[in-house]
mmCIF file of C-alpha atoms in Angstrom:
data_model
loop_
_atom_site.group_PDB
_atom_site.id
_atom_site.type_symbol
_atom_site.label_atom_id
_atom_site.label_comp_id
_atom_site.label_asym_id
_atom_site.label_seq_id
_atom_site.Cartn_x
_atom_site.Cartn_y
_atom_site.Cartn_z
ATOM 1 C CA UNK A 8 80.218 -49.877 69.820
ATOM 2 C CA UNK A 9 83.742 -49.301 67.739
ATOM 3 C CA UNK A 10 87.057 -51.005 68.695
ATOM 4 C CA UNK A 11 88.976 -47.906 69.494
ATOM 5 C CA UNK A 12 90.930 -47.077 66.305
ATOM 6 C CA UNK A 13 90.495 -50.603 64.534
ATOM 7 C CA UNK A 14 93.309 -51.734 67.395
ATOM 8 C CA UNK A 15 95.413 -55.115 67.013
ATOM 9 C CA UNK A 16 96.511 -56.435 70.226
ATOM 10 C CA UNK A 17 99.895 -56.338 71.220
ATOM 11 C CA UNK A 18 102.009 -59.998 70.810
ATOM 12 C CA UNK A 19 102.561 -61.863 73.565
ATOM 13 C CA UNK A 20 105.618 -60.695 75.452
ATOM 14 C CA UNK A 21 104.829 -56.759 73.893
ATOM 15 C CA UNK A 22 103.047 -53.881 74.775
ATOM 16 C CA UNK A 23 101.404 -51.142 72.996
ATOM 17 C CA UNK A 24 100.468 -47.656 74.579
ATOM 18 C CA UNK A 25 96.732 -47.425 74.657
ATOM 19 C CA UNK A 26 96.985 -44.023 76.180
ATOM 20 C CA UNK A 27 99.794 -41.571 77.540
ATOM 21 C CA UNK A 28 101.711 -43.395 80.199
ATOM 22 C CA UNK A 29 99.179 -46.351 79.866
ATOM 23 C CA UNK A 30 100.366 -49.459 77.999
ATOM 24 C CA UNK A 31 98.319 -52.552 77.196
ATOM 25 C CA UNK A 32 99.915 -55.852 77.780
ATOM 26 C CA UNK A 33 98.537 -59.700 76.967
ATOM 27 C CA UNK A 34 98.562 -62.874 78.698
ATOM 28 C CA UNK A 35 97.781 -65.978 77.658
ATOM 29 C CA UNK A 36 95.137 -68.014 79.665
ATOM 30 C CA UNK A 37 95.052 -72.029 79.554
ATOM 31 C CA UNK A 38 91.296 -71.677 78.686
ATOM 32 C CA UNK A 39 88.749 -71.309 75.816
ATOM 33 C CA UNK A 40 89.188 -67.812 76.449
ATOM 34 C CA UNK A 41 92.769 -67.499 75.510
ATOM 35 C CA UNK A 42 94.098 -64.338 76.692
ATOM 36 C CA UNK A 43 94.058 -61.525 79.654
ATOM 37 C CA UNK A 44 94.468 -58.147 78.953
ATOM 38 C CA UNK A 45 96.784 -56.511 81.955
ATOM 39 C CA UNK A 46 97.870 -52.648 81.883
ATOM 40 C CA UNK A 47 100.617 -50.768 83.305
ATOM 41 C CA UNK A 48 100.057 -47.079 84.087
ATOM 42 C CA UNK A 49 103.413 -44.815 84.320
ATOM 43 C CA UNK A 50 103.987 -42.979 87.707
ATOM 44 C CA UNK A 51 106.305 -41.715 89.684
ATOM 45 C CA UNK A 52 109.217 -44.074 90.273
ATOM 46 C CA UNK A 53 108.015 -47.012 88.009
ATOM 47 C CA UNK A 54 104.475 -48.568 86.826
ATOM 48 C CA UNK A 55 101.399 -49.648 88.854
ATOM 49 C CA UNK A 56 99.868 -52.935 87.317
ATOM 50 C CA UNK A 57 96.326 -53.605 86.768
ATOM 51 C CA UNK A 58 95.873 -57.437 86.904
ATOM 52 C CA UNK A 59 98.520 -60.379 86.991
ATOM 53 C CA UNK A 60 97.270 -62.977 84.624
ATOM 54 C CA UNK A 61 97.493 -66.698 84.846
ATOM 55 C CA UNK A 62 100.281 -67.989 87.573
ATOM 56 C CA UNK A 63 102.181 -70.727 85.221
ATOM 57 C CA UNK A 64 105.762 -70.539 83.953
ATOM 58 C CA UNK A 65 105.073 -69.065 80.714
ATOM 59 C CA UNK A 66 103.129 -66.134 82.307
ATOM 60 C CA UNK A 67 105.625 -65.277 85.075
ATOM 61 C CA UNK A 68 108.348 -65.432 82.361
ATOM 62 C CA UNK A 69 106.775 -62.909 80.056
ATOM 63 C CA UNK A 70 106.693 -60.824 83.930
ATOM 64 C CA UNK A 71 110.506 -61.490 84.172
ATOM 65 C CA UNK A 72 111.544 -60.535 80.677
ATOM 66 C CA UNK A 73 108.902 -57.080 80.960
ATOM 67 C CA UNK A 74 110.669 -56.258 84.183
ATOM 68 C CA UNK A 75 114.201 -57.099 82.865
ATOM 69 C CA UNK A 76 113.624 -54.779 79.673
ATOM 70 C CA UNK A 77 110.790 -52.703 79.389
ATOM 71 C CA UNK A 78 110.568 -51.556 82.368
ATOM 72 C CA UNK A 79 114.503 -51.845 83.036
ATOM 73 C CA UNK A 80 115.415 -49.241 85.845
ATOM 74 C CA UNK A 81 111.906 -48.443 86.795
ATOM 75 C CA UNK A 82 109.752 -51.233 89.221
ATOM 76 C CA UNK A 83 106.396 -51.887 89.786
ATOM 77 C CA UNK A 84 105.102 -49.769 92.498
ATOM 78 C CA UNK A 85 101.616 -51.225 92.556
ATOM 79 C CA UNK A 86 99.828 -53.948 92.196
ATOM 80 C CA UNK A 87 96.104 -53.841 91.807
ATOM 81 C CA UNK A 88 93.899 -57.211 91.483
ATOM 82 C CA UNK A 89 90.726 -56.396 90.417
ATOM 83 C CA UNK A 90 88.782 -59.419 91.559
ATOM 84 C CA UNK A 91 89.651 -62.867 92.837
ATOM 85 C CA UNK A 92 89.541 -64.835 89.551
ATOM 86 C CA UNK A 93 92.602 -65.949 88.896
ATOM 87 C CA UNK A 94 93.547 -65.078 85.531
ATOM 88 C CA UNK A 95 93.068 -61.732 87.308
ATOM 89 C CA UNK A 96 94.363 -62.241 90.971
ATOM 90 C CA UNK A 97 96.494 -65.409 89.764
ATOM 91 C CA UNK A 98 100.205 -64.114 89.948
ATOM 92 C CA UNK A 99 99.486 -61.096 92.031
ATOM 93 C CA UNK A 100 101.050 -62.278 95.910
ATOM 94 C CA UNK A 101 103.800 -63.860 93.649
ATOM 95 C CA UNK A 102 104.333 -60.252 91.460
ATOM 96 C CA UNK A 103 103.750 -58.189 94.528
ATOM 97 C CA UNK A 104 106.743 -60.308 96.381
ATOM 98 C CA UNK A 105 108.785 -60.336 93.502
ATOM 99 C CA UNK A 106 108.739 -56.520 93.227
ATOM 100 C CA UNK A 107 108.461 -55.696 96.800
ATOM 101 C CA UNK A 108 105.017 -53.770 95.838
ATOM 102 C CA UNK A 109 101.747 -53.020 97.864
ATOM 103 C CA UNK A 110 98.718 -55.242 96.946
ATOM 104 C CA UNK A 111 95.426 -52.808 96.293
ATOM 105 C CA UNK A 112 92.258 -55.042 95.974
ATOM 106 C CA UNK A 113 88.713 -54.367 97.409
ATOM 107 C CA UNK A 114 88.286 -56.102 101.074
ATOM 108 C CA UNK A 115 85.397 -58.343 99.664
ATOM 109 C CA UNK A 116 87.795 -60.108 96.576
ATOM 110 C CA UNK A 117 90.434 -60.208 98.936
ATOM 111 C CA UNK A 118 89.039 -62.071 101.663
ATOM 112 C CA UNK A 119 87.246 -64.143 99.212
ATOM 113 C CA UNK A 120 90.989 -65.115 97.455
ATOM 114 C CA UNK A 121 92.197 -65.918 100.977
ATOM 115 C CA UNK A 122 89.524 -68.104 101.938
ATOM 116 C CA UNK A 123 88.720 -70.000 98.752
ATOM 117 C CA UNK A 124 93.227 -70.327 98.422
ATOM 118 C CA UNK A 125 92.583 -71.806 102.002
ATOM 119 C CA UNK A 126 89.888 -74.413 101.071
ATOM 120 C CA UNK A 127 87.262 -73.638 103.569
ATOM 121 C CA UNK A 128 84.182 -74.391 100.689
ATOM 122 C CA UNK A 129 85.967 -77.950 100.145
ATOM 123 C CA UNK A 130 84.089 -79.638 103.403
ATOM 124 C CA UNK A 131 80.522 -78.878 102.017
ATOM 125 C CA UNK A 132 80.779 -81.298 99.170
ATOM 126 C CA UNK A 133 78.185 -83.392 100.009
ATOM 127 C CA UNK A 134 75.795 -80.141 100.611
ATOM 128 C CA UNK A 135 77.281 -79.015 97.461
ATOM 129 C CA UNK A 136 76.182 -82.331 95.186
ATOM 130 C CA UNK A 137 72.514 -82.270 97.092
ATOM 131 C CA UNK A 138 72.216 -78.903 96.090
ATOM 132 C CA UNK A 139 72.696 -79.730 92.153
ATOM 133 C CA UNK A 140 71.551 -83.028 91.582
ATOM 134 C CA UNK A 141 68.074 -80.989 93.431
ATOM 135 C CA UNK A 142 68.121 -79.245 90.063
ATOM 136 C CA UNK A 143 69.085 -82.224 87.692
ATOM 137 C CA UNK A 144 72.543 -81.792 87.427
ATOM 138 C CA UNK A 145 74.311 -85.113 86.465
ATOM 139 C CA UNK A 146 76.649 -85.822 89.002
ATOM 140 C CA UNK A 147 79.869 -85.760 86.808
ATOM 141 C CA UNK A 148 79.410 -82.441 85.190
ATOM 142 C CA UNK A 149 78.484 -81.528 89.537
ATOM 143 C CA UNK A 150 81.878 -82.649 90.823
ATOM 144 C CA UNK A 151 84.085 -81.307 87.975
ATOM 145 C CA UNK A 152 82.030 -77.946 89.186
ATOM 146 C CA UNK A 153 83.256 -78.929 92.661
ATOM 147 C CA UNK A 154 87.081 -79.773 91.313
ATOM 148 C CA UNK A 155 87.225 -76.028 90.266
ATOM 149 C CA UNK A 156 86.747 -74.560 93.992
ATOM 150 C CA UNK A 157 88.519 -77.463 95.109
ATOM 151 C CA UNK A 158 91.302 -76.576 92.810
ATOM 152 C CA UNK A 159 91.516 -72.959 93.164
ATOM 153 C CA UNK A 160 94.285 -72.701 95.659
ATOM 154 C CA UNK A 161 96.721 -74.232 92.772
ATOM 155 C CA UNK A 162 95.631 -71.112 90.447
ATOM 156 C CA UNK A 163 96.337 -68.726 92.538
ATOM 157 C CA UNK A 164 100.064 -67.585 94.616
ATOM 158 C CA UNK A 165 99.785 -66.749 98.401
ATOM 159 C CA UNK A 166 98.679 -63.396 98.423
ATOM 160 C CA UNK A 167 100.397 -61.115 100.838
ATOM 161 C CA UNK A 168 99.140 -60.850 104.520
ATOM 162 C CA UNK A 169 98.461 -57.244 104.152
ATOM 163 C CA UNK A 170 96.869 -55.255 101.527
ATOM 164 C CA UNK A 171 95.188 -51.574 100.573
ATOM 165 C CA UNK A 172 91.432 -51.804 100.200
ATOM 166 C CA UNK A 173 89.975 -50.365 97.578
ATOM 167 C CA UNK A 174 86.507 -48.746 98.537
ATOM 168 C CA UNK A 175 84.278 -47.479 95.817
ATOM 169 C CA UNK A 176 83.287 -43.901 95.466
ATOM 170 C CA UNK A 177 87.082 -43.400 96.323
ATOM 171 C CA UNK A 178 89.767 -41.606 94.236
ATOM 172 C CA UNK A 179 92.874 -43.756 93.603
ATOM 173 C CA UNK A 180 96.040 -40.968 91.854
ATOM 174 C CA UNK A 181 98.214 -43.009 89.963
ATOM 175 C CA UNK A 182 100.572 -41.475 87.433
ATOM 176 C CA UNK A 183 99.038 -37.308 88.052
ATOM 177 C CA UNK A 184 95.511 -39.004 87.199
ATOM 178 C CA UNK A 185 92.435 -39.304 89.418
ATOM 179 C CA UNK A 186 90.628 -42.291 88.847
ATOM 180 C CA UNK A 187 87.317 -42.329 90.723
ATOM 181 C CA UNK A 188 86.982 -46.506 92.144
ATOM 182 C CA UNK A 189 83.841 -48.441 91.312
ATOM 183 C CA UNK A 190 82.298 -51.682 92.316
ATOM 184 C CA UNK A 191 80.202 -54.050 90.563
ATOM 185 C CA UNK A 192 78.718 -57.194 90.931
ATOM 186 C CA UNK A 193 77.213 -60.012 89.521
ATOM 187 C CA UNK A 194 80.463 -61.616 87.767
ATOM 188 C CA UNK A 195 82.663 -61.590 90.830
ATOM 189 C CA UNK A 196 81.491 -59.997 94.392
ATOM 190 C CA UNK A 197 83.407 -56.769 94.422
ATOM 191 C CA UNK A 198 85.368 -56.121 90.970
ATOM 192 C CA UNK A 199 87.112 -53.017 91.208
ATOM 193 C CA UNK A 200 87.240 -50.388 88.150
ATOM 194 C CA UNK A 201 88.511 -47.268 87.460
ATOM 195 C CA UNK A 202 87.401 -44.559 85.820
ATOM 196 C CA UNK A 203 89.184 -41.283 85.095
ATOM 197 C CA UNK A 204 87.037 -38.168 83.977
ATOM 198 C CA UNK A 205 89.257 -35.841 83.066
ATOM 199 C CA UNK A 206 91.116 -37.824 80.181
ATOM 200 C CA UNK A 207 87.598 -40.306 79.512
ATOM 201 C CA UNK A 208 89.075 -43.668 80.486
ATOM 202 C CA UNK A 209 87.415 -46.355 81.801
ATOM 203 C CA UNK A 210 89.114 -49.508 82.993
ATOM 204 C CA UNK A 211 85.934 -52.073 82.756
ATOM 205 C CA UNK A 212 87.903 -55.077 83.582
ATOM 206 C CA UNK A 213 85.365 -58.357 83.311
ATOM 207 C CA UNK A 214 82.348 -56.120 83.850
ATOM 208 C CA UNK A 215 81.412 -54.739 80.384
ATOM 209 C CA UNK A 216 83.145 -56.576 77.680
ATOM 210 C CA UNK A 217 83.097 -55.919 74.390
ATOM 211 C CA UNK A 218 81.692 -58.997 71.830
ATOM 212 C CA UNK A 219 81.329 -61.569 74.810
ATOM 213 C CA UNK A 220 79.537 -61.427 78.102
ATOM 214 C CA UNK A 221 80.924 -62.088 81.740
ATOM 215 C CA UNK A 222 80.218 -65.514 82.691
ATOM 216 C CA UNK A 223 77.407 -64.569 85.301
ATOM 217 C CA UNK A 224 76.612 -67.573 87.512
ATOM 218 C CA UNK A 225 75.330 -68.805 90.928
ATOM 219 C CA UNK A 226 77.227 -71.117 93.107
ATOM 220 C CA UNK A 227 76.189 -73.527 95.520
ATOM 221 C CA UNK A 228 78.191 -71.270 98.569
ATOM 222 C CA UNK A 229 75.182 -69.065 97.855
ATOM 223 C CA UNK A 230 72.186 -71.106 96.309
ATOM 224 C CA UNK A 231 69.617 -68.395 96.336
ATOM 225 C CA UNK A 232 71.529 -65.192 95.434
ATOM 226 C CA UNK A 233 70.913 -63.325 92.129
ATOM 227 C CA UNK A 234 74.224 -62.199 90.814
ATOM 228 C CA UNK A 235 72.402 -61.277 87.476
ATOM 229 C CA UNK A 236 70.335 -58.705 89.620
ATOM 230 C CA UNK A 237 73.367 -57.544 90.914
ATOM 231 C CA UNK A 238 75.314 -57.429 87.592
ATOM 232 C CA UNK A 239 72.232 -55.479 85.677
ATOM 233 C CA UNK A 240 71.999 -53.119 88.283
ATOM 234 C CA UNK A 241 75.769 -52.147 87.929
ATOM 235 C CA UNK A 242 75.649 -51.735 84.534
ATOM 236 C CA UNK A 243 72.856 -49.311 84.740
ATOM 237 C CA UNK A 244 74.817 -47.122 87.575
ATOM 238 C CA UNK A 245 77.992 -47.624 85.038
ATOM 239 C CA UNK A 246 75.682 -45.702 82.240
ATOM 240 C CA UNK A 247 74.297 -43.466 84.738
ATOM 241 C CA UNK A 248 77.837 -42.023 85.548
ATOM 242 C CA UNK A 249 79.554 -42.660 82.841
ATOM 243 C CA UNK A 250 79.797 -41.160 79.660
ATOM 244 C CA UNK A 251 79.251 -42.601 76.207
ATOM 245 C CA UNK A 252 82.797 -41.558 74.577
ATOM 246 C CA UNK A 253 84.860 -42.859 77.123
ATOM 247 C CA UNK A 254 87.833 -44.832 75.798
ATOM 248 C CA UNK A 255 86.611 -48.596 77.842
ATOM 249 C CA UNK A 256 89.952 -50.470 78.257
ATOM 250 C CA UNK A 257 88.280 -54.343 79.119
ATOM 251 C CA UNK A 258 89.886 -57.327 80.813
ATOM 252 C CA UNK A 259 89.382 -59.183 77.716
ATOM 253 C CA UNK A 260 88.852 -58.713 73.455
ATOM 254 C CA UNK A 261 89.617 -55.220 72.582
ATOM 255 C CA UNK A 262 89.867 -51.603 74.243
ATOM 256 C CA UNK A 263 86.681 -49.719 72.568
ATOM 257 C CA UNK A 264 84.477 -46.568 72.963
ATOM 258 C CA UNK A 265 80.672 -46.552 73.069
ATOM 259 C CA UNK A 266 80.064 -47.771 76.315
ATOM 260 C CA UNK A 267 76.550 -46.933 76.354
ATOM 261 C CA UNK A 268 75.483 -49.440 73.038
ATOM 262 C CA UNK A 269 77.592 -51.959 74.828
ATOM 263 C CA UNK A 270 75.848 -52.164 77.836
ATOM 264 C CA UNK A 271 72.352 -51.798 76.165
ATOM 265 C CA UNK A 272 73.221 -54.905 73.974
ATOM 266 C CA UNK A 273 74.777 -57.051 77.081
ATOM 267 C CA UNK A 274 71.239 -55.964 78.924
ATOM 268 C CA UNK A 275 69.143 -57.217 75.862
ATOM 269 C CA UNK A 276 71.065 -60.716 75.448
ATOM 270 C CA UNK A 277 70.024 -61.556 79.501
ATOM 271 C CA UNK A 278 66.748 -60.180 78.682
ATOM 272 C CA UNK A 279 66.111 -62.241 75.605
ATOM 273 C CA UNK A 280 67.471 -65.564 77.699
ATOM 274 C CA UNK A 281 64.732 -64.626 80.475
ATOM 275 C CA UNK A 282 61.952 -64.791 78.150
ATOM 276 C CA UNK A 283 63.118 -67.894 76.355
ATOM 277 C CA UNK A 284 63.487 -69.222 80.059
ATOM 278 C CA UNK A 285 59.812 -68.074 80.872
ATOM 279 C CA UNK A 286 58.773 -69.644 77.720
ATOM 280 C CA UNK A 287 60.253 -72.906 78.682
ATOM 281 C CA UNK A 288 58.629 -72.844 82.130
ATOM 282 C CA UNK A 289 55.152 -72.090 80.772
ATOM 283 C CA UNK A 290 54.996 -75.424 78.830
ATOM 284 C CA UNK A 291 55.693 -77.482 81.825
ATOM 285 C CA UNK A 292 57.347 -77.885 85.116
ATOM 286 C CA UNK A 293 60.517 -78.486 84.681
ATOM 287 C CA UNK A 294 64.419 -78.455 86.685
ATOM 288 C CA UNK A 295 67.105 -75.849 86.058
ATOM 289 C CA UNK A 296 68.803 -78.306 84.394
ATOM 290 C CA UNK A 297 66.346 -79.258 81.773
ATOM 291 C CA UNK A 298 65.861 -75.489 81.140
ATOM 292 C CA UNK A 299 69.783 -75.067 80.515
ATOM 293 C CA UNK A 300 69.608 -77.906 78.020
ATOM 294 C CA UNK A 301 67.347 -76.018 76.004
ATOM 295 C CA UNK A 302 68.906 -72.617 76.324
ATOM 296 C CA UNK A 303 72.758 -74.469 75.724
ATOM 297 C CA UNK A 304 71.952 -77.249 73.126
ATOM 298 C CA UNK A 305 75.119 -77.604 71.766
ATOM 299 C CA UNK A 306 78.221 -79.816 72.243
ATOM 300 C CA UNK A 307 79.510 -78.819 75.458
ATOM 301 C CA UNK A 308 82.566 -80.611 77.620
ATOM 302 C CA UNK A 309 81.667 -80.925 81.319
ATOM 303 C CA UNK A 310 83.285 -77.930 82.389
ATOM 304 C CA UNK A 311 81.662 -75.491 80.072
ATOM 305 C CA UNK A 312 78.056 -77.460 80.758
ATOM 306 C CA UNK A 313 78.420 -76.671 84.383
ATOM 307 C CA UNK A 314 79.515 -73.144 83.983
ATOM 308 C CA UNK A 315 76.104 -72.685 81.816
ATOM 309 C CA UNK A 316 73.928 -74.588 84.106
ATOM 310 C CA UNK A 317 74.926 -71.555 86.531
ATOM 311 C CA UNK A 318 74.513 -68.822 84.367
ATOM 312 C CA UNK A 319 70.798 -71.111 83.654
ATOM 313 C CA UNK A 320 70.433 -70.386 87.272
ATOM 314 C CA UNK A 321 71.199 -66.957 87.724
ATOM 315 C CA UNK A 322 68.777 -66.026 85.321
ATOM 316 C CA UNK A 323 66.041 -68.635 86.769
ATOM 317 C CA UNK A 324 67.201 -66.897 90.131
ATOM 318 C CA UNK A 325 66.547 -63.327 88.936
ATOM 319 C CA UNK A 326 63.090 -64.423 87.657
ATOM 320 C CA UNK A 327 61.647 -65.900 90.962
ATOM 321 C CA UNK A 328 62.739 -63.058 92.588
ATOM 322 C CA UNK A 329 60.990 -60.839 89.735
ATOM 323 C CA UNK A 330 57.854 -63.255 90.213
ATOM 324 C CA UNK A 331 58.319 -64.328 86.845
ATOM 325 C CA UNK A 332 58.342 -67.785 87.963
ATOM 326 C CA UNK A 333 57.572 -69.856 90.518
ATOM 327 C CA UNK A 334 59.226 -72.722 92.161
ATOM 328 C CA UNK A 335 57.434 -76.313 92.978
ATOM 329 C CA UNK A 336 59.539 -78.500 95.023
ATOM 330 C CA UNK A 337 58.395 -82.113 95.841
ATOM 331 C CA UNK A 338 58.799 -84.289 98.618
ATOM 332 C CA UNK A 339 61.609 -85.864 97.392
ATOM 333 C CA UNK A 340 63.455 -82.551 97.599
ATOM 334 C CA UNK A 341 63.978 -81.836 93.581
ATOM 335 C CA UNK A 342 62.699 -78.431 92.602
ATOM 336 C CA UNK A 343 60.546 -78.096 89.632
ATOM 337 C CA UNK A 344 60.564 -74.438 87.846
ATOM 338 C CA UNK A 345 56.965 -73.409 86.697
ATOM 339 C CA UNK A 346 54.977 -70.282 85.838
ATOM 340 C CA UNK A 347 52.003 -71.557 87.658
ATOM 341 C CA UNK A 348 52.922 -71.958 91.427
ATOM 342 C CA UNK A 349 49.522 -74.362 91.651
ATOM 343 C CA UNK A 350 50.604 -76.778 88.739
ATOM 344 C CA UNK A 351 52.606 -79.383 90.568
#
């Protein structure tokens, strides 16, 4: 994998033109991970937008100054929120208002931005905090889990009541190009990408990322689902269709090219936490939580600690359903992980 052309990222409030007609723009993100890369791609009449960023002040006035310079005359014609995260979807109902443009997003992130803006999850708490204190999970680092879904609603604006699903396998034009629409799983439920053939570019978004992985993780909406399943299996269909010199424009770090190494060394980091995971559970039963104390051992704040705990999951998740291990629950409803189904 090479950053494409040894790139520097363009400062805040800038943009720099990755491509013909494509420019790269950053926004900062109140997180660890400091930043969002968005992109604007040039077509007829103005610029369709690929991810909103963050919705606080600062973000929406780097939006106001790019529309009152930059772009000057021309608009936004499109806005296209890849998935429901919100330093993805965060500002796109309040962009797509502002600039009187369509919303594009698949049906699945969506419906998911809709209900989790609405707080339907927030009456299952109590199911919620059964669920992970059943794996170990101390009930602080459980509830500031909890706080997040609670708390979405407040990082996202009201997205409009209509929008343009995006289905994969179809071609969305934008700007004379045909980009061919992909789904993938695993990190979100239905992240859109798009990838254009002709002129190798590949918009990756969150999906392959270049020196970091996705946060992968299972939530308690879902307790037995294996988004890590789902996220491998995307990445081999992405290497399956897509080819190695492709410039990959990410949601995050730096555009590169060599998609192909990339996704080979993302595969063999969740392999190499699956065996260490396997070697945990052959030296005695043990929760999900134990296990992600062992695979995280280092200073974490709650929010981060939870965050792992799922990713822990996903990959115990992905391993029971591989028959890698087992699961022993006892009466008292905690659930032991194990190698040996017969040793507890």
């Amino acid at each position: 994998m090479s950053e494409a052309g040894a790139l520097q990222p363009p400062r805040p409030g800038e943009t720099i033109e990755i491509a013909e007609g494509i420019l790269w723009l950053r926004l900062p993100l109140p997180l660890r991970l400091d930043h969002v890369n968005v992109y604007l791609i040039e077509e007829e009449g103005g610029f369709a937008v690929i991810d909103t960023g963050w919705p606080d002040e600062t973000t929406q006035a780097i939006w106001h100054s790019l529309l009152a310079g930059l772009i000057g005359r021309q608009r936004i014609t499109r806005v296209i929120a890849t998935h429901h995260h919100p330093d993805h979807v965060g500002n796109a109902g309040w962009l797509a208002r502002l600039a009187e443009a369509p919303l594009l997003m698949s049906e699945t992130e969506y419906l998911l931005t809709v209900a989790r803006a609405a707080g339907v999850f927030e009456q299952a708490r109590d199911t919620y905090l059964n669920f992970y204190a059943s794996h170990g999970l101390a009930p602080a680092i459980a509830n500031n889990l909890l706080d997040t879904i609670r708390q979405y609603g407040q990082m996202v604006t009201p997205l409009p009541p209509q929008f343009t699903a995006l289905h994969a396998g179809a071609i969305l034009t934008i700007g004379g190009r045909n980009f061919k629409l992909l789904h993938g799983g695993g990190h979100s439920n239905q992240q859109v990408m798009l990838h254009c053939v002709e002129e190798k570019i590949f918009f990756s978004v969150d999906q392959v990322l270049p020196d970091i992985t996705p946060h992968i993780g299972v939530w308690p909406i879902e307790p037995d689902a294996s988004p890590l399943g789902l996220f491998l299996a995307s990445l081999s269909a992405i290497r399956a269709e897509i080819a190695d010199d492709v410039l990959v424009l990410p949601g995050h770090k730096l555009p590169f090219r060599g998609l192909h190494a990339r996704i080979a060394e993302i595969a063999a980091h969740h392999a190499a936490i699956c065996d260490r995971i396997a070697t945990i559970a052959a030296s005695h039963p043990c929760n999900v939580n134990a296990i992600n104390e062992q695979i995280f051992n280092r200073p974490l704040d709650n929010r981060n600690k939870g965050l792992a705990f799922s990713e822990t999951l996903a990959h115990v998740n992905l391993m029971l359903r591989q028959g890698r291990l087992q699961r022993a629950d006892d009466p008292a409803g905690k659930r032991f992980i194990t190698t040996d189904a017969g040793s507890r």
